[in-house]
Tab-separated table of C-alpha atoms in Angstrom:
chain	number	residue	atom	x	y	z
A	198	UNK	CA	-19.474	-24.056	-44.169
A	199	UNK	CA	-21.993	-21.752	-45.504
A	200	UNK	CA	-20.778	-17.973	-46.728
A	201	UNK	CA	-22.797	-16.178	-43.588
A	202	UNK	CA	-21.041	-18.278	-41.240
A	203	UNK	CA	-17.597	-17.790	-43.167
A	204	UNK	CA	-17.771	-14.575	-42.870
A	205	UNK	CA	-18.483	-14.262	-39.277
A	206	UNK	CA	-15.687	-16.326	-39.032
A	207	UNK	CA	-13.424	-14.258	-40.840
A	208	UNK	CA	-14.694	-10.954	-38.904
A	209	UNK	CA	-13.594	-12.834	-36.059
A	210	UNK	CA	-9.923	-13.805	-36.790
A	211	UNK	CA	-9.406	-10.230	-38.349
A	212	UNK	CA	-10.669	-8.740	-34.885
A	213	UNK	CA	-8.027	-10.876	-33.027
A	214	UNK	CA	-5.230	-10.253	-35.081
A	215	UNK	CA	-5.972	-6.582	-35.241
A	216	UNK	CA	-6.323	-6.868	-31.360
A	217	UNK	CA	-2.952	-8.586	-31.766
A	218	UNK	CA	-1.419	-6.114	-33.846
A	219	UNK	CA	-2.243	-3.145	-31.317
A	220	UNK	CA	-1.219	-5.356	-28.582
A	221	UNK	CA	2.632	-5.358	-29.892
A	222	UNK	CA	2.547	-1.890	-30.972
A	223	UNK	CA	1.669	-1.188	-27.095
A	224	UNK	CA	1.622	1.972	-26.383
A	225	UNK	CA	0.471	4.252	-29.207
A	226	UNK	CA	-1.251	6.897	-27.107
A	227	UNK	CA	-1.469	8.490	-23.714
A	228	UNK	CA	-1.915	6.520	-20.672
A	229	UNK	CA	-3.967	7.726	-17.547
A	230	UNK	CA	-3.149	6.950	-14.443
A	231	UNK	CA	-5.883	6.880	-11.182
A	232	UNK	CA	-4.542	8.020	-7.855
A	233	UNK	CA	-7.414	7.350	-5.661
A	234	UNK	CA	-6.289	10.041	-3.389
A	235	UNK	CA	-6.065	13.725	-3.105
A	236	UNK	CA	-2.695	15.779	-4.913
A	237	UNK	CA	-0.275	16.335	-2.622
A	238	UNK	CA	0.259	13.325	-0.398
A	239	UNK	CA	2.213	10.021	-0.513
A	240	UNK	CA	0.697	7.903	-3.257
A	241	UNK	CA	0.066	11.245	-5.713
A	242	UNK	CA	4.036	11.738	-5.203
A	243	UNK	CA	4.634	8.380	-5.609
A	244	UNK	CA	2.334	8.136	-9.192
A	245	UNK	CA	3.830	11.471	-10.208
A	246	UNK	CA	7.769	10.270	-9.835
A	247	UNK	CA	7.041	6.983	-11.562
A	248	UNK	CA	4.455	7.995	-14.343
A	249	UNK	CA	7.038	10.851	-15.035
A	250	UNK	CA	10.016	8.237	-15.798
A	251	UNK	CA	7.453	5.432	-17.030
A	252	UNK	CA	6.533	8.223	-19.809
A	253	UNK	CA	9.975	8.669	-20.769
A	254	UNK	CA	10.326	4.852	-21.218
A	255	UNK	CA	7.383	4.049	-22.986
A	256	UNK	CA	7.498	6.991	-25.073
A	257	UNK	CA	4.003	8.581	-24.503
A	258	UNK	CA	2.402	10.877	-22.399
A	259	UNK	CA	1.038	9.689	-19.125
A	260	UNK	CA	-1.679	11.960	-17.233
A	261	UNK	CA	-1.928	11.512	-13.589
A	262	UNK	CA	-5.518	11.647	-12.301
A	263	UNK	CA	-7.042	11.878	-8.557
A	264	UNK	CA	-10.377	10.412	-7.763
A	265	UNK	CA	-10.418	10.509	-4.205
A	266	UNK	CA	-13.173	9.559	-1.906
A	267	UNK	CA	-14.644	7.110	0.727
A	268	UNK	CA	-11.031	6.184	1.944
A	269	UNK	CA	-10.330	5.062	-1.552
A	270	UNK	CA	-12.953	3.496	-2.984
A	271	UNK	CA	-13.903	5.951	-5.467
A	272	UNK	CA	-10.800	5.785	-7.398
A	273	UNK	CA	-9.500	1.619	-6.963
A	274	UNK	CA	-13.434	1.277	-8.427
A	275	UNK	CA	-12.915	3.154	-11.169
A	276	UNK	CA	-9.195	1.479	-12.245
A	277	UNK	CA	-11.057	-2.156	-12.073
A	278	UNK	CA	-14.005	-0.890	-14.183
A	279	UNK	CA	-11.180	0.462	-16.642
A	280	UNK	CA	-10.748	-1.166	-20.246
A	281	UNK	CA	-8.160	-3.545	-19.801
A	282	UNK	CA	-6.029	-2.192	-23.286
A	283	UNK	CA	-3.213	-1.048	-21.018
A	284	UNK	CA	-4.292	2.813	-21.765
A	285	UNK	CA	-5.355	3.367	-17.831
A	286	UNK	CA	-3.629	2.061	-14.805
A	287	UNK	CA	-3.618	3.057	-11.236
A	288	UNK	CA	-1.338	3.755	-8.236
A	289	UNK	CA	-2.501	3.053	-4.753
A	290	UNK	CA	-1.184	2.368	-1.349
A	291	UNK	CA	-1.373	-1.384	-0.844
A	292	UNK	CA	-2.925	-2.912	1.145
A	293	UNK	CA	-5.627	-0.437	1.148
A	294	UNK	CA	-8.137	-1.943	-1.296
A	295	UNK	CA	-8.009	-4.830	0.509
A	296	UNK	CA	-9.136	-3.904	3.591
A	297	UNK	CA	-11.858	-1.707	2.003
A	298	UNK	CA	-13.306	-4.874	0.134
A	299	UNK	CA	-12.860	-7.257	3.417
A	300	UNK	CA	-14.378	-4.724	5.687
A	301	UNK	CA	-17.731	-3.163	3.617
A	302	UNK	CA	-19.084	-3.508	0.172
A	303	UNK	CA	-18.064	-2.474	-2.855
A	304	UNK	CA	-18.014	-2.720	-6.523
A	305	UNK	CA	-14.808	-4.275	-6.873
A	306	UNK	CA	-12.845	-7.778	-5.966
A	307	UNK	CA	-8.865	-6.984	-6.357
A	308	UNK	CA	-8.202	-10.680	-6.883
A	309	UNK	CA	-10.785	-10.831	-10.072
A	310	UNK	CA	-10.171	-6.881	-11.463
A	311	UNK	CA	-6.711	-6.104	-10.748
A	312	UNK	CA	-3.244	-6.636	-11.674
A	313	UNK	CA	-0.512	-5.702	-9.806
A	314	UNK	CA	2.727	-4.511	-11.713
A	315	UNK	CA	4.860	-3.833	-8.972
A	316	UNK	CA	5.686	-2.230	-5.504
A	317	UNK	CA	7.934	1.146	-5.564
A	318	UNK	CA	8.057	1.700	-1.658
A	319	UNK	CA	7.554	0.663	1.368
A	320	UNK	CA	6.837	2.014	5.078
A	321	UNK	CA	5.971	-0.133	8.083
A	322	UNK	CA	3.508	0.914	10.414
A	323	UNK	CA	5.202	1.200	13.707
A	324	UNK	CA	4.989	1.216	17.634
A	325	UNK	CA	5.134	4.415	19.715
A	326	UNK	CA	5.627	5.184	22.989
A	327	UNK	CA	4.718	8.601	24.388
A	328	UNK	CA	7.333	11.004	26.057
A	329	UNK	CA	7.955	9.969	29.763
A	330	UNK	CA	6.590	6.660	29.321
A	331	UNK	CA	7.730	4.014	32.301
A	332	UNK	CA	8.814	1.968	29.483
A	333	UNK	CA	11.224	2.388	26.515
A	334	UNK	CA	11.625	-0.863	24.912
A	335	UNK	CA	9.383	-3.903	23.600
A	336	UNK	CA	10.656	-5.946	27.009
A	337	UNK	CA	9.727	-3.045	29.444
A	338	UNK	CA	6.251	-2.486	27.729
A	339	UNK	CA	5.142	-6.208	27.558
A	340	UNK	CA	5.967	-6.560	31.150
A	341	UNK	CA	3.970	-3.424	32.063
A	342	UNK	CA	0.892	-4.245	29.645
A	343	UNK	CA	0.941	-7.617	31.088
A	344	UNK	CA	1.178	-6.041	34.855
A	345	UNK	CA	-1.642	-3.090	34.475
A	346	UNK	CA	-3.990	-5.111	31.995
A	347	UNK	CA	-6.110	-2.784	29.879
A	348	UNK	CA	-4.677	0.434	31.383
A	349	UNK	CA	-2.637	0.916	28.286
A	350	UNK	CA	-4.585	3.354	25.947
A	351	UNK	CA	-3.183	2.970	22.343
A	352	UNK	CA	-4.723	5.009	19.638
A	353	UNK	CA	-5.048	4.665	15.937
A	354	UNK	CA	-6.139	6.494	12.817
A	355	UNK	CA	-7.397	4.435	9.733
A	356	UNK	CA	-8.005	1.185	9.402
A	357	UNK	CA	-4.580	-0.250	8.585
A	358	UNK	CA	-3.283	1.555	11.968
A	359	UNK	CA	-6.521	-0.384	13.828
A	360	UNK	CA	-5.350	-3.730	12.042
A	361	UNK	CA	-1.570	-3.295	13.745
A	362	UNK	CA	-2.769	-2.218	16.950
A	363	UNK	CA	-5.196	-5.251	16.712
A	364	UNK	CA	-2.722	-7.780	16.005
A	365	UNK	CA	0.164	-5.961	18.331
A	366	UNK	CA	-2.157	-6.743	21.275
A	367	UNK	CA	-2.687	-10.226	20.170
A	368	UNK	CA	0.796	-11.515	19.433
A	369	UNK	CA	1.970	-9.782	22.872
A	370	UNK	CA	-0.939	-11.643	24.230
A	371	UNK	CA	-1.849	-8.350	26.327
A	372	UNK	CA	-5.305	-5.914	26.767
A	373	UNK	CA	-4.412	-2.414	25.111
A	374	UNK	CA	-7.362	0.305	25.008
A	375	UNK	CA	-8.167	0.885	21.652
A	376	UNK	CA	-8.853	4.815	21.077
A	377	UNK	CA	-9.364	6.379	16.883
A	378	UNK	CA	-8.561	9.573	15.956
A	379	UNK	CA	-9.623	11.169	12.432
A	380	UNK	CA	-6.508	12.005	11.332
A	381	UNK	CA	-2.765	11.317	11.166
A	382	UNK	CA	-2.559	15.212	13.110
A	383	UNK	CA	-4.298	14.326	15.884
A	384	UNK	CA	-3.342	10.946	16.670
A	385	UNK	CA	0.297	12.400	17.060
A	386	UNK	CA	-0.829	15.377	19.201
A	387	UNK	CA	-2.994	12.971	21.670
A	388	UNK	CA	0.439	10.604	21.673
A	389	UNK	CA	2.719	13.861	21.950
A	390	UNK	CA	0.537	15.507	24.911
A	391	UNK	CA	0.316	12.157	27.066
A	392	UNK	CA	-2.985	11.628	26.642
A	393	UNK	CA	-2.618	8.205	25.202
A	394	UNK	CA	0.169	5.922	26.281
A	395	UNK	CA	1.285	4.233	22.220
A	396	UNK	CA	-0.063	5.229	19.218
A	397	UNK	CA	0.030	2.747	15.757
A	398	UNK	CA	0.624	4.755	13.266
A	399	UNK	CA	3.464	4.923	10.261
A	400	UNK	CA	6.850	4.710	9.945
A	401	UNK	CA	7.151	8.375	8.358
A	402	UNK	CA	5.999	9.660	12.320
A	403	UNK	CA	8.822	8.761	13.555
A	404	UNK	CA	10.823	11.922	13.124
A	405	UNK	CA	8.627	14.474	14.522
A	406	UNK	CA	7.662	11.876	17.430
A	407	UNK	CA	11.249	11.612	18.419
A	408	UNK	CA	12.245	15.482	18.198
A	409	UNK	CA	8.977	15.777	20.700
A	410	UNK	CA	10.582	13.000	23.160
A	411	UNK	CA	8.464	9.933	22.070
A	412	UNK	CA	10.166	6.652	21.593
A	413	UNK	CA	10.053	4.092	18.599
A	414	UNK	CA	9.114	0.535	19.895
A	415	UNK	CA	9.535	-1.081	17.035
A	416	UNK	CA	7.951	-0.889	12.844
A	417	UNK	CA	6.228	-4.005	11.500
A	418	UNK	CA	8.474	-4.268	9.054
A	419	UNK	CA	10.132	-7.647	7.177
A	420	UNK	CA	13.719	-6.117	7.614
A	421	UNK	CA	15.362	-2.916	9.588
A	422	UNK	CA	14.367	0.618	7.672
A	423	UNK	CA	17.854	1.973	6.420
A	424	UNK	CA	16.323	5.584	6.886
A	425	UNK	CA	16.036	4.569	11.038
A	426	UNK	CA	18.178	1.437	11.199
A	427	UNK	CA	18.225	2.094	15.163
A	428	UNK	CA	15.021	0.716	15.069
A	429	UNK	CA	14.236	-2.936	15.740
A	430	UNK	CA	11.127	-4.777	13.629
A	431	UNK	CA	8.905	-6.896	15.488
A	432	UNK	CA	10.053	-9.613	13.965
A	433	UNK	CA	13.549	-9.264	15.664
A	434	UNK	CA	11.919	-9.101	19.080
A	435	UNK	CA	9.989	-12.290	18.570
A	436	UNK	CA	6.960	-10.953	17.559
A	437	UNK	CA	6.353	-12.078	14.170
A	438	UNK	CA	3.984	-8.913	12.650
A	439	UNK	CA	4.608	-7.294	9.351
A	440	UNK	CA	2.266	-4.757	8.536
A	441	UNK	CA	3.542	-2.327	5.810
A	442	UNK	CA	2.296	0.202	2.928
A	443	UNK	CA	3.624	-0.088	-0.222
A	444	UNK	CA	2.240	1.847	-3.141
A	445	UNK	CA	1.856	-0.187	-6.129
A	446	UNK	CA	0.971	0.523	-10.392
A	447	UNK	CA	-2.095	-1.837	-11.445
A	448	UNK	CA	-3.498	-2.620	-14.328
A	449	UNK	CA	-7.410	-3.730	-15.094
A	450	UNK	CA	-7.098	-7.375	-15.477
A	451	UNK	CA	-7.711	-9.016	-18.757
A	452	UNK	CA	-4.622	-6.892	-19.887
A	453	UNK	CA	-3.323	-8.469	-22.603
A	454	UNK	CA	0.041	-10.408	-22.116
A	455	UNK	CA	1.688	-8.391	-24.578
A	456	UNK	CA	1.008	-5.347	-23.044
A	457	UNK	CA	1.233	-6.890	-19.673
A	458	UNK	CA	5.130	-7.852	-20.479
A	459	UNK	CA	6.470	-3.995	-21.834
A	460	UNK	CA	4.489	-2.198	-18.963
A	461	UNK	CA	6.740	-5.008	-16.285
A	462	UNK	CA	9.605	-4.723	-18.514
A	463	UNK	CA	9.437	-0.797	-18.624
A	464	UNK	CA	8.975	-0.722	-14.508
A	465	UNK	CA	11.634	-3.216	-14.293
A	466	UNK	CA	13.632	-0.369	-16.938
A	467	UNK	CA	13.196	2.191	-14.993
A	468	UNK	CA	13.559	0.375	-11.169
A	469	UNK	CA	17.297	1.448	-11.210
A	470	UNK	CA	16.736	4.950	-12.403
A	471	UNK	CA	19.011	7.184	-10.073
A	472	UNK	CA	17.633	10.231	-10.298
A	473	UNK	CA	14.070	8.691	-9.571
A	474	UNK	CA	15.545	6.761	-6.219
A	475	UNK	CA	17.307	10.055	-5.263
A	476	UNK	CA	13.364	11.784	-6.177
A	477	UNK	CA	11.916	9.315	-3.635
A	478	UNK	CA	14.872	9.950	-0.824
A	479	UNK	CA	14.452	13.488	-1.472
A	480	UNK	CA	10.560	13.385	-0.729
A	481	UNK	CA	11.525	10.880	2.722
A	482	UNK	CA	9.279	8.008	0.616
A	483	UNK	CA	11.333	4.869	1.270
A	484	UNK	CA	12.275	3.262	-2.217
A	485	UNK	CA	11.814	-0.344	-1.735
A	486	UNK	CA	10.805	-1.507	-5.680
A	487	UNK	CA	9.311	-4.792	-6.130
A	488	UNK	CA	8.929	-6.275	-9.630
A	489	UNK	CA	5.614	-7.865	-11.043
A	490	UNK	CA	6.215	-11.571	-9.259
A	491	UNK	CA	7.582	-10.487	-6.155
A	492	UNK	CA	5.256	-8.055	-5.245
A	493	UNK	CA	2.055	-10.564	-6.106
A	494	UNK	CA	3.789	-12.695	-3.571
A	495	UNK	CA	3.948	-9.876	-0.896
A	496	UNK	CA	-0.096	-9.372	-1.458
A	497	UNK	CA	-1.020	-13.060	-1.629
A	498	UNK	CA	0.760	-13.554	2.102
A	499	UNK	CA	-0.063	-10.179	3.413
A	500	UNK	CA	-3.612	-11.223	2.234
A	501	UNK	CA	-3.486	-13.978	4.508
A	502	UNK	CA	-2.376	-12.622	7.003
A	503	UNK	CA	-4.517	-8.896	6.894
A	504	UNK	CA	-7.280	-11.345	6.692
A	505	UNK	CA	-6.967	-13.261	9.718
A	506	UNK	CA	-6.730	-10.527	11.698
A	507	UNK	CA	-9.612	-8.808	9.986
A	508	UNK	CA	-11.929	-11.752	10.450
A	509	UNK	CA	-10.650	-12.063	14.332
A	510	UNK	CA	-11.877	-8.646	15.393
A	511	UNK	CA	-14.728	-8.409	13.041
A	512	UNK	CA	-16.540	-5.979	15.388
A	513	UNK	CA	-14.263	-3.191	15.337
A	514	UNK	CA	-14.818	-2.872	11.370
């Protein structure tokens, strides 16, 4: 071995080990974290309440930062371009960045850029009838869907509300009119003022649809909600749909494992945390944590299944 090449060698191992070294001593400094969304709504609360306890547990100062833009995009870009040291990691409502990357292009693949840490809640898009409908149940509104075929005008806002509406229709096995609306506002007043017949939108409508004399079909959820256990899921009624928003903590991948094991250990820490579950009930975000292995199973099926759907209607995207 000739000194030049020794050397080189020797640069080498002291890179890794120093590499190493700042690996175990994880974290040292302040982490950022992305929210890809304007302050003030779900997933900002959601980073805020966890980043807050996640900074007592790690012992460092975490800064929450919103990028938002083009439904997302801006900001999940920016967490998979991030250095993967563990120093910036992002919070986002799943399974947003995959429908962004199945539906246009962009400059990230979540399989390839992304790790998921874990899942800290959980709401199921849900079912709506309007007020004064002829039908108040999943039986009565199959059998008059299937009866007046394509009279049914359901609207939407987003593209995870388009995907549930999609797939409703298809697992019934019925024509529904598909209508948008630009917002979460509007969709509600159209459903509210009878000027649609169901709207697909999320679980969180369901109080100020129900005060205003709409009815609750059913959520796309894997179990009953225990804030509106009166509700049936889909599932329960035969129809077997689960289409749900959970926010989730990422990290860029190529994280090293030693950093990768304290940040799950630290969310796993601080899962149990009363005063944060009592932060979430108190801001009506359902808790539902998932650790680091659970929650990649929820994405790989919910993958699966998003994508079928996605690829069936490809025309509406």
């Amino acid at each position: 071995m000739t000194r030049i090449t020794g050397l080189i060698l020797g640069a080498s191992f002291a890179s890794l080990m120093a590499s190493t070294a700042i690996a175990s001593d994880y974290p040292t400094q302040s982490i950022t974290v992305i929210v890809p969304y304007g302050a003030g709504g779900g997933g900002d609360t959601v980073a805020r309440i966890v980043s807050d306890k996640l900074s007592d547990e790690l012992g460092v100062t975490i800064n929450v930062v919103n990028r938002p833009g083009a439904g997302g995009e801006i900001g999940i870009s920016e967490m998979a371009a991030a250095d993967p040291d563990g120093y910036t990691l992002g919070v986002f409502g799943y399974p947003d960045n995959f429908v962004i990357e199945s539906t246009r292009e962009v400059d990230f693949n979540s399989d390839e850029d992304l790790v998921v840490l874990a899942q800290f809640d959980n709401m199921p898009m849900g079912i709506f009838a309007k007020p004064n409908a002829a039908y108040s149940n999943m039986e009565e509104l199959q059998a008059y869907a299937s009866d007046n075929p394509a009279a049914l005008i359901i609207g939407e806002s987003g593209a995870l509300g388009l995907l549930n509406a999609l797939a409703f229709a298809d697992n019934l096995d019925v024509v529904l009119t598909d209508v948008r609306y630009g917002g979460g506002g509007d969709l509600l007043n159209a459903l509210l003022g009878e000027h649609i017949d169901l709207a697909s939108t999320s679980s969180m409508s369901h109080d100020p649809i129900v005060d205003a004399g709409g009815v609750p079909i059913a959520f796309a959820a894997s179990e009953r909600m225990d804030m509106f256990p009166d509700v049936p899921t889909l599932r329960e009624l035969g129809v077997d749909q689960v289409m749900e928003v959970g926010r989730v903590m990422v990290a860029p991948a190529g994280v090293p494992d030693e950093v990768l094991a304290r940040l799950t250990e630290a969310l796993d820490a601080i899962s149990t945390n009363e005063d944060m579950i009592e932060t979430f009930a108190n801001a009506s975000l359902p808790y539902a944590y998932l650790g680091h292995e659970e929650v990649n199973e929820k994405v790989e099926a919910s993958n699966v299944a998003l994508g079928a759907v996605i690829e069936a209607h490809a025309d509406k995207f």
